[in-house]
DNA sequence: ATATTTATTGAACGATGTTCAAGTTCTCTG
DNA sequence: CAGAGAACTTGAACATCGTTCAATAAATAT
């Protein structure tokens, strides 16, 4: 239902009707909608992880081109799974409720795809520093994808967005290498 | 109310009580909450615009350092106006309702801060191309700020985030210059 | 066959955005 | 300044949510 109607289109009553049970029975499967959304998010993250893994496996290019491929794969996955991908970031827990550990774990896993080629590029850097850089790289690509796929503003055609992302990722890495030298 | 309790904490009843009128009277000022949020967003964007303008005015550094200052100013503004800034991006209209022109206009204005120094750096590029690059730069910095200020994951201390942003912006620009050469 | 545990139901509760008929206040005119 | 007409205000009522829970049904154990 999230995939079809978006996160805001997920209603427990519709869901109950769809799976053929009473309204209240939904809460036998899940504590509340927050958990439901997080569990869907978990599946989405797993599929995203597979997509990124496939992008890394394909061919055996340089670490920098691997990073470019990861970024493009991220972009493609977001475009092809727009609503599910958006749900990952649109969803907010109530202020007092904590995100469960298994969900945090899911999110952290993704950084390793970026971490590995980055470590190859910057063997002098420590794990801590590499983690921060991996995070920054991910964040900036995420930002480009998020705002690029937002039809709210000017709609950027997907091929143009992919090209733009590839260009900026290469620029970032080239720049980082130049800084390190 | 958005500034204090966040976008989700804005309730029309509370608002009516706060401004001292009946529930329904809110709708004399505003068609619906969507418009209310967009009008608050408009003010936030204006203040953000001022903050970026101030960052550009301060000193008279190179175009690349100007871009770094803009990025840092964006980060600082987001940190100091966290809830209001978040509301700009968290808010979603219902699928069938369009964002009004005046709100779109507000958003577009911001890119000019990036556009100007970028045009100085890449005088050979056309307006179209510069616009796309400006957008990409903004998007990637936005992504870093958005995920960096999310306490959901590991909380990055603000000074570290600023440093990280400055580093990556310099890397991106250096990389873009190298590509153009 | 009966008792006990487990699962399911759907009505009801509380919150929330929004509407609107009725009441109130303001304003302009004779 | 009186009073009619316009404009505004009110708060109860509606629809839509997520969520709860006593009552009921089903499954399982004795």
Short mmCIF file of C-alpha atoms (C1' of nucleotides) in Angstrom, two decimals:
data_model
loop_
_atom_site.label_atom_id
_atom_site.label_comp_id
_atom_site.label_asym_id
_atom_site.label_seq_id
_atom_site.Cartn_x
_atom_site.Cartn_y
_atom_site.Cartn_z
CA UNK A 1 0.00 0.00 0.00
CA UNK A 2 2.88 2.36 0.69
CA UNK A 3 4.34 1.51 -2.72
CA UNK A 4 1.07 2.38 -4.45
CA UNK A 5 -0.34 5.27 -2.46
CA UNK A 6 2.66 6.55 -0.58
CA UNK A 7 3.29 6.66 3.14
CA UNK A 8 0.40 9.02 3.78
CA UNK A 9 -1.90 6.69 1.84
CA UNK A 10 -1.40 3.85 4.29
CA UNK A 11 -4.54 3.52 6.41
CA UNK A 12 -4.99 0.74 8.94
CA UNK A 13 -8.63 0.25 7.93
CA UNK A 14 -7.79 -0.18 4.25
CA UNK A 15 -4.98 -2.48 5.21
CA UNK A 16 -7.27 -4.63 7.33
CA UNK A 17 -9.76 -4.89 4.49
CA UNK A 18 -6.99 -5.77 2.04
CA UNK A 19 -5.62 -8.62 4.13
CA UNK A 20 -9.13 -9.69 5.11
CA UNK A 21 -9.33 -9.15 8.84
CA UNK A 22 -10.92 -6.80 11.33
CA UNK A 23 -9.48 -3.36 12.07
CA UNK A 24 -8.16 -4.43 15.41
CA UNK A 25 -6.50 -7.61 14.17
CA UNK A 26 -3.76 -5.57 12.56
CA UNK A 27 -2.40 -5.03 16.05
CA UNK A 28 -1.78 -8.73 16.50
CA UNK A 29 0.90 -8.51 13.85
CA UNK A 30 2.39 -5.19 14.77
CA UNK A 31 2.42 -2.94 17.84
CA UNK A 32 1.46 0.18 15.91
CA UNK A 33 1.84 1.76 12.49
CA UNK A 34 5.30 2.98 13.39
CA UNK A 35 6.50 -0.59 13.63
CA UNK A 36 4.67 -1.47 10.43
CA UNK A 37 6.40 1.32 8.55
CA UNK A 38 9.78 0.39 10.00
CA UNK A 39 9.30 -3.24 8.98
CA UNK A 40 8.44 -2.21 5.44
CA UNK A 41 11.47 0.06 5.59
CA UNK A 42 13.56 -2.89 6.63
CA UNK A 43 12.53 -4.80 3.51
CA UNK A 44 13.18 -1.76 1.36
CA UNK A 45 16.63 -1.34 2.84
CA UNK A 46 17.40 -4.98 2.20
CA UNK A 47 16.40 -4.67 -1.45
CA UNK A 48 18.41 -1.48 -1.70
CA UNK A 49 21.36 -3.30 -0.23
CA UNK A 50 21.04 -5.97 -2.90
CA UNK A 51 20.84 -3.36 -5.64
CA UNK A 52 24.01 -1.70 -4.39
CA UNK A 53 25.77 -5.03 -4.02
CA UNK A 54 24.90 -5.88 -7.61
CA UNK A 55 26.26 -2.53 -8.75
CA UNK A 56 29.53 -3.18 -6.98
CA UNK A 57 29.84 -6.72 -8.37
CA UNK A 58 29.24 -5.69 -11.97
CA UNK A 59 32.63 -5.40 -13.63
CA UNK A 60 35.75 -4.65 -11.63
CA UNK A 61 36.50 -0.97 -12.12
CA UNK A 62 38.57 1.41 -10.06
CA UNK A 63 37.43 2.33 -6.56
CA UNK A 64 36.28 5.74 -7.79
CA UNK A 65 34.18 4.27 -10.56
CA UNK A 66 32.75 1.82 -8.07
CA UNK A 67 31.64 4.76 -5.98
CA UNK A 68 30.08 6.35 -9.04
CA UNK A 69 28.23 3.13 -9.79
CA UNK A 70 26.96 2.93 -6.25
CA UNK A 71 25.64 6.47 -6.48
CA UNK A 72 23.92 5.76 -9.80
CA UNK A 73 22.48 2.54 -8.44
CA UNK A 74 21.15 4.45 -5.46
CA UNK A 75 19.54 6.96 -7.78
CA UNK A 76 18.00 4.24 -9.94
CA UNK A 77 16.68 2.35 -6.96
CA UNK A 78 15.06 5.49 -5.61
CA UNK A 79 13.47 6.24 -8.97
CA UNK A 80 12.18 2.70 -9.39
CA UNK A 81 10.92 2.41 -5.82
CA UNK A 82 9.99 6.02 -5.32
CA UNK A 83 7.27 5.68 -2.71
CA UNK A 84 8.97 2.97 -0.70
CA UNK A 85 12.25 4.83 -0.78
CA UNK A 86 10.59 8.06 0.29
CA UNK A 87 8.90 6.29 3.16
CA UNK A 88 12.35 5.56 4.57
CA UNK A 89 12.97 9.24 5.15
CA UNK A 90 9.52 10.76 5.43
CA UNK A 91 8.57 8.66 8.40
CA UNK A 92 9.09 10.28 11.80
CA UNK A 93 8.55 8.61 15.15
CA UNK A 94 6.80 10.48 17.92
CA UNK A 95 9.34 12.50 19.84
CA UNK A 96 9.43 10.26 22.90
CA UNK A 97 9.58 6.93 21.11
CA UNK A 98 12.96 5.51 20.13
CA UNK A 99 13.75 3.77 16.86
CA UNK A 100 14.34 0.09 17.62
CA UNK A 101 17.84 -1.32 17.30
CA UNK A 102 17.09 -3.67 14.42
CA UNK A 103 16.00 -0.71 12.33
CA UNK A 104 19.14 1.29 13.14
CA UNK A 105 21.21 -1.76 12.28
CA UNK A 106 19.54 -1.99 8.86
CA UNK A 107 20.47 1.58 8.08
CA UNK A 108 24.07 1.28 9.14
CA UNK A 109 24.72 -1.71 6.91
CA UNK A 110 24.47 0.45 3.82
CA UNK A 111 27.53 2.50 4.56
CA UNK A 112 29.83 -0.48 4.13
CA UNK A 113 29.30 -0.34 0.36
CA UNK A 114 30.80 3.11 0.35
CA UNK A 115 33.34 2.40 3.03
CA UNK A 116 35.18 -0.35 1.16
CA UNK A 117 36.16 1.52 -2.00
CA UNK A 118 36.82 4.61 0.05
CA UNK A 119 39.26 2.70 2.21
CA UNK A 120 41.01 1.56 -0.96
CA UNK A 121 41.32 5.16 -2.13
CA UNK A 122 42.57 6.53 1.19
CA UNK A 123 44.62 3.82 2.87
CA UNK A 124 46.26 6.34 5.20
CA UNK A 125 43.01 7.36 6.85
CA UNK A 126 41.68 5.75 10.00
CA UNK A 127 38.41 3.88 10.31
CA UNK A 128 36.75 6.76 12.14
CA UNK A 129 37.68 9.29 9.49
CA UNK A 130 36.66 6.98 6.67
CA UNK A 131 33.30 6.42 8.32
CA UNK A 132 32.67 10.14 8.47
CA UNK A 133 33.64 10.61 4.83
CA UNK A 134 31.48 7.68 3.76
CA UNK A 135 28.61 9.24 5.57
CA UNK A 136 29.18 12.61 3.95
CA UNK A 137 29.40 11.09 0.50
CA UNK A 138 26.21 9.19 1.02
CA UNK A 139 24.44 12.23 2.40
CA UNK A 140 25.33 14.43 -0.53
CA UNK A 141 24.29 11.86 -3.11
CA UNK A 142 21.11 11.29 -1.14
CA UNK A 143 20.42 14.99 -1.24
CA UNK A 144 20.83 15.14 -4.98
CA UNK A 145 18.54 12.18 -5.48
CA UNK A 146 15.95 13.42 -3.02
CA UNK A 147 15.66 16.89 -4.49
CA UNK A 148 16.14 15.67 -8.03
CA UNK A 149 13.23 13.25 -7.82
CA UNK A 150 11.00 15.81 -6.20
CA UNK A 151 8.60 16.78 -8.93
CA UNK A 152 7.60 19.70 -6.73
CA UNK A 153 10.26 21.91 -8.26
CA UNK A 154 11.44 21.69 -11.83
CA UNK A 155 11.27 18.08 -12.89
CA UNK A 156 14.75 16.93 -13.80
CA UNK A 157 14.73 14.12 -16.33
CA UNK A 158 16.24 10.97 -14.87
CA UNK A 159 19.11 10.60 -17.37
CA UNK A 160 20.18 14.17 -16.66
CA UNK A 161 20.08 13.49 -12.95
CA UNK A 162 22.19 10.36 -13.32
CA UNK A 163 24.75 12.27 -15.32
CA UNK A 164 24.79 15.10 -12.82
CA UNK A 165 25.30 12.69 -9.94
CA UNK A 166 28.09 10.87 -11.72
CA UNK A 167 29.82 14.15 -12.46
CA UNK A 168 29.59 15.46 -8.94
CA UNK A 169 30.69 12.20 -7.34
CA UNK A 170 33.74 12.13 -9.58
CA UNK A 171 34.41 15.76 -8.70
CA UNK A 172 34.12 15.06 -4.99
CA UNK A 173 36.49 12.12 -5.13
CA UNK A 174 38.98 13.91 -7.34
CA UNK A 175 38.82 16.82 -4.95
CA UNK A 176 39.30 14.62 -1.91
CA UNK A 177 42.28 12.93 -3.51
CA UNK A 178 43.79 16.32 -4.36
CA UNK A 179 43.26 17.46 -0.77
CA UNK A 180 44.94 14.37 0.59
CA UNK A 181 47.98 14.80 -1.63
CA UNK B 1 4.19 26.53 17.26
CA UNK B 2 6.10 24.78 14.51
CA UNK B 3 9.34 26.22 15.87
CA UNK B 4 8.62 24.84 19.33
CA UNK B 5 6.87 21.55 18.73
CA UNK B 6 7.73 20.74 15.14
CA UNK B 7 5.50 20.44 12.13
CA UNK B 8 3.62 17.47 13.56
CA UNK B 9 3.01 19.43 16.75
CA UNK B 10 1.00 22.08 14.97
CA UNK B 11 -2.68 21.54 15.83
CA UNK B 12 -5.38 23.92 14.68
CA UNK B 13 -7.14 23.75 18.04
CA UNK B 14 -4.02 24.64 19.99
CA UNK B 15 -3.32 27.37 17.51
CA UNK B 16 -6.81 28.82 17.91
CA UNK B 17 -6.43 28.79 21.69
CA UNK B 18 -3.01 30.42 21.44
CA UNK B 19 -4.17 33.29 19.28
CA UNK B 20 -7.41 33.54 21.23
CA UNK B 21 -10.14 32.67 18.77
CA UNK B 22 -12.52 29.86 18.00
CA UNK B 23 -11.43 26.75 16.14
CA UNK B 24 -13.19 27.78 12.98
CA UNK B 25 -11.83 31.34 12.94
CA UNK B 26 -8.45 30.04 11.87
CA UNK B 27 -9.97 29.50 8.45
CA UNK B 28 -10.64 33.19 8.03
CA UNK B 29 -6.90 33.75 7.89
CA UNK B 30 -5.91 30.74 5.88
CA UNK B 31 -7.66 28.30 3.54
CA UNK B 32 -6.25 25.24 5.27
CA UNK B 33 -3.19 24.06 7.20
CA UNK B 34 -1.31 23.52 3.97
CA UNK B 35 -1.43 27.22 3.27
CA UNK B 36 -0.51 27.98 6.86
CA UNK B 37 2.57 25.80 6.66
CA UNK B 38 3.57 27.27 3.31
CA UNK B 39 3.23 30.80 4.69
CA UNK B 40 5.42 29.93 7.64
CA UNK B 41 7.80 28.34 5.16
CA UNK B 42 7.83 31.56 3.20
CA UNK B 43 8.99 33.47 6.25
CA UNK B 44 11.60 30.86 7.00
CA UNK B 45 12.92 31.02 3.46
CA UNK B 46 13.14 34.77 3.68
CA UNK B 47 15.16 34.60 6.87
CA UNK B 48 17.34 31.93 5.33
CA UNK B 49 17.86 34.18 2.34
CA UNK B 50 19.01 36.95 4.65
CA UNK B 51 21.39 34.62 6.45
CA UNK B 52 22.95 33.53 3.16
CA UNK B 53 23.16 37.11 1.94
CA UNK B 54 24.98 38.07 5.11
CA UNK B 55 27.41 35.20 4.63
CA UNK B 56 28.16 36.34 1.10
CA UNK B 57 28.64 39.97 2.14
CA UNK B 58 31.06 39.17 4.97
CA UNK B 59 34.56 39.74 3.66
CA UNK B 60 35.35 39.46 -0.01
CA UNK B 61 36.95 36.10 -0.55
CA UNK B 62 37.34 34.00 -3.67
CA UNK B 63 34.26 32.53 -5.33
CA UNK B 64 35.06 29.10 -3.97
CA UNK B 65 35.39 30.36 -0.41
CA UNK B 66 32.13 32.23 -0.90
CA UNK B 67 30.47 28.94 -1.80
CA UNK B 68 31.97 27.34 1.28
CA UNK B 69 30.63 30.19 3.42
CA UNK B 70 27.19 29.79 1.92
CA UNK B 71 27.21 26.10 2.71
CA UNK B 72 28.30 26.73 6.29
CA UNK B 73 25.71 29.46 6.67
CA UNK B 74 23.06 27.05 5.42
CA UNK B 75 24.19 24.49 7.95
CA UNK B 76 24.17 27.02 10.77
CA UNK B 77 20.76 28.31 9.84
CA UNK B 78 19.36 24.80 9.80
CA UNK B 79 20.88 24.05 13.19
CA UNK B 80 19.59 27.28 14.74
CA UNK B 81 16.13 26.97 13.20
CA UNK B 82 15.91 23.23 13.21
CA UNK B 83 12.16 22.75 13.39
CA UNK B 84 11.27 25.56 11.02
CA UNK B 85 13.90 24.43 8.57
CA UNK B 86 12.69 20.85 8.73
CA UNK B 87 9.14 21.96 8.12
CA UNK B 88 10.26 23.27 4.73
CA UNK B 89 11.03 19.76 3.56
CA UNK B 90 8.84 17.53 5.69
CA UNK B 91 5.64 19.11 4.54
CA UNK B 92 3.86 17.36 1.69
CA UNK B 93 0.74 18.57 -0.06
CA UNK B 94 -2.04 16.14 -0.87
CA UNK B 95 -1.31 14.54 -4.19
CA UNK B 96 -3.93 16.45 -6.17
CA UNK B 97 -3.22 19.89 -4.75
CA UNK B 98 -0.56 22.04 -6.40
CA UNK B 99 1.97 24.18 -4.57
CA UNK B 100 1.05 27.83 -5.20
CA UNK B 101 3.31 29.95 -7.38
CA UNK B 102 4.39 32.34 -4.65
CA UNK B 103 5.80 29.42 -2.68
CA UNK B 104 7.70 28.03 -5.67
CA UNK B 105 9.08 31.52 -6.29
CA UNK B 106 10.37 31.71 -2.73
CA UNK B 107 12.29 28.49 -3.16
CA UNK B 108 13.86 29.43 -6.48
CA UNK B 109 15.26 32.67 -5.13
CA UNK B 110 17.77 30.81 -3.02
CA UNK B 111 19.71 29.38 -5.91
CA UNK B 112 20.93 32.77 -6.99
CA UNK B 113 23.32 32.88 -4.02
CA UNK B 114 25.04 29.82 -5.41
CA UNK B 115 24.65 30.78 -9.02
CA UNK B 116 26.65 34.01 -8.82
CA UNK B 117 29.98 32.67 -7.50
CA UNK B 118 29.56 29.60 -9.66
CA UNK B 119 29.25 31.78 -12.74
CA UNK B 120 32.46 33.53 -11.72
CA UNK B 121 34.23 30.19 -11.44
CA UNK B 122 32.96 28.81 -14.75
CA UNK B 123 32.58 31.72 -17.13
CA UNK B 124 32.49 29.41 -20.15
CA UNK B 125 29.34 27.60 -19.04
CA UNK B 126 25.86 28.61 -20.11
CA UNK B 127 23.09 29.73 -17.82
CA UNK B 128 21.26 26.45 -18.12
CA UNK B 129 24.29 24.39 -17.19
CA UNK B 130 25.17 26.68 -14.31
CA UNK B 131 21.65 26.39 -13.00
CA UNK B 132 21.87 22.62 -12.96
CA UNK B 133 25.23 22.69 -11.21
CA UNK B 134 23.97 25.20 -8.66
CA UNK B 135 21.06 22.94 -7.96
CA UNK B 136 23.30 19.91 -7.56
CA UNK B 137 25.62 21.74 -5.21
CA UNK B 138 22.74 22.90 -3.11
CA UNK B 139 21.19 19.44 -3.06
CA UNK B 140 24.34 17.75 -1.89
CA UNK B 141 24.99 20.27 0.87
CA UNK B 142 21.35 20.00 1.86
CA UNK B 143 21.71 16.25 2.09
CA UNK B 144 24.72 16.53 4.36
CA UNK B 145 22.96 18.98 6.62
CA UNK B 146 19.71 17.02 6.67
CA UNK B 147 21.30 13.71 7.59
CA UNK B 148 23.91 15.34 9.78
CA UNK B 149 21.34 17.06 11.96
CA UNK B 150 19.22 13.97 12.27
CA UNK B 151 19.83 12.79 15.79
CA UNK B 152 18.14 9.54 14.78
CA UNK B 153 21.43 8.05 13.72
CA UNK B 154 24.76 8.82 15.31
CA UNK B 155 24.66 12.41 16.46
CA UNK B 156 27.40 14.32 14.67
CA UNK B 157 28.62 17.30 16.69
CA UNK B 158 27.92 20.55 14.86
CA UNK B 159 31.55 21.72 14.56
CA UNK B 160 32.49 18.38 12.98
CA UNK B 161 29.60 18.70 10.57
CA UNK B 162 30.64 22.20 9.55
CA UNK B 163 34.18 21.04 8.94
CA UNK B 164 32.99 18.08 6.94
CA UNK B 165 30.75 20.25 4.80
CA UNK B 166 33.51 22.78 4.16
CA UNK B 167 35.85 19.98 3.16
CA UNK B 168 33.44 18.35 0.77
CA UNK B 169 32.35 21.61 -0.82
CA UNK B 170 35.99 22.51 -1.48
CA UNK B 171 36.54 19.02 -2.87
CA UNK B 172 33.53 19.31 -5.15
CA UNK B 173 34.60 22.68 -6.52
CA UNK B 174 38.22 21.64 -6.96
CA UNK B 175 36.99 18.54 -8.72
CA UNK B 176 34.66 20.53 -10.98
CA UNK B 177 37.47 22.92 -11.88
CA UNK B 178 39.75 20.00 -12.67
CA UNK B 179 37.06 18.47 -14.87
CA UNK B 180 36.57 21.71 -16.75
CA UNK B 181 40.28 22.09 -17.41
"C1'" DA C 1 -16.91 -33.61 26.56
"C1'" DT C 2 -15.37 -29.95 28.92
"C1'" DA C 3 -12.20 -26.40 30.39
"C1'" DT C 4 -8.72 -23.25 29.24
"C1'" DT C 5 -6.12 -20.67 26.38
"C1'" DT C 6 -5.77 -18.00 22.16
"C1'" DA C 7 -7.39 -15.29 18.32
"C1'" DT C 8 -10.80 -12.35 16.20
"C1'" DT C 9 -14.26 -9.07 15.94
"C1'" DG C 10 -16.23 -4.54 15.37
"C1'" DA C 11 -18.13 -1.04 18.16
"C1'" DA C 12 -16.36 2.76 20.70
"C1'" DC C 13 -12.83 6.37 22.16
"C1'" DG C 14 -10.07 10.30 21.50
"C1'" DA C 15 -7.64 13.34 18.31
"C1'" DT C 16 -7.73 16.10 14.44
"C1'" DG C 17 -8.89 19.04 10.15
"C1'" DT C 18 -12.73 21.20 8.43
"C1'" DT C 19 -17.57 23.03 7.82
"C1'" DC C 20 -21.47 25.80 8.72
"C1'" DA C 21 -25.82 27.60 10.74
"C1'" DA C 22 -26.55 30.66 14.30
"C1'" DG C 23 -25.12 34.51 16.90
"C1'" DT C 24 -22.41 38.72 17.42
"C1'" DT C 25 -20.10 42.89 16.09
"C1'" DC C 26 -19.09 46.39 12.96
"C1'" DT C 27 -20.15 49.86 9.44
"C1'" DC C 28 -22.44 52.71 6.66
"C1'" DT C 29 -26.61 55.28 5.53
"C1'" DG C 30 -31.15 58.01 6.10
"C1'" DC D 1 -28.22 58.07 16.17
"C1'" DA D 2 -31.20 54.16 14.81
"C1'" DG D 3 -31.24 50.40 12.16
"C1'" DA D 4 -30.32 47.56 8.15
"C1'" DG D 5 -26.90 45.03 5.89
"C1'" DA D 6 -22.29 43.21 5.71
"C1'" DA D 7 -18.58 40.94 7.93
"C1'" DC D 8 -16.82 38.30 11.39
"C1'" DT D 9 -16.95 34.92 15.18
"C1'" DT D 10 -18.49 31.02 17.50
"C1'" DG D 11 -18.58 26.25 18.86
"C1'" DA D 12 -21.08 22.26 17.94
"C1'" DA D 13 -21.04 18.71 14.50
"C1'" DC D 14 -18.91 15.78 10.78
"C1'" DA D 15 -15.58 12.71 8.71
"C1'" DT D 16 -11.41 10.40 9.13
"C1'" DC D 17 -7.77 8.58 11.56
"C1'" DG D 18 -5.07 5.24 14.97
"C1'" DT D 19 -5.96 2.54 18.73
"C1'" DT D 20 -8.37 -0.11 22.53
"C1'" DC D 21 -11.08 -3.65 24.55
"C1'" DA D 22 -15.04 -6.34 26.17
"C1'" DA D 23 -17.45 -9.82 23.96
"C1'" DT D 24 -17.34 -13.66 21.04
"C1'" DA D 25 -15.50 -17.49 18.43
"C1'" DA D 26 -11.96 -20.89 17.56
"C1'" DA D 27 -8.41 -23.83 18.87
"C1'" DT D 28 -6.21 -26.65 22.06
"C1'" DA D 29 -5.42 -29.21 26.16
"C1'" DT D 30 -7.29 -32.24 29.81
#
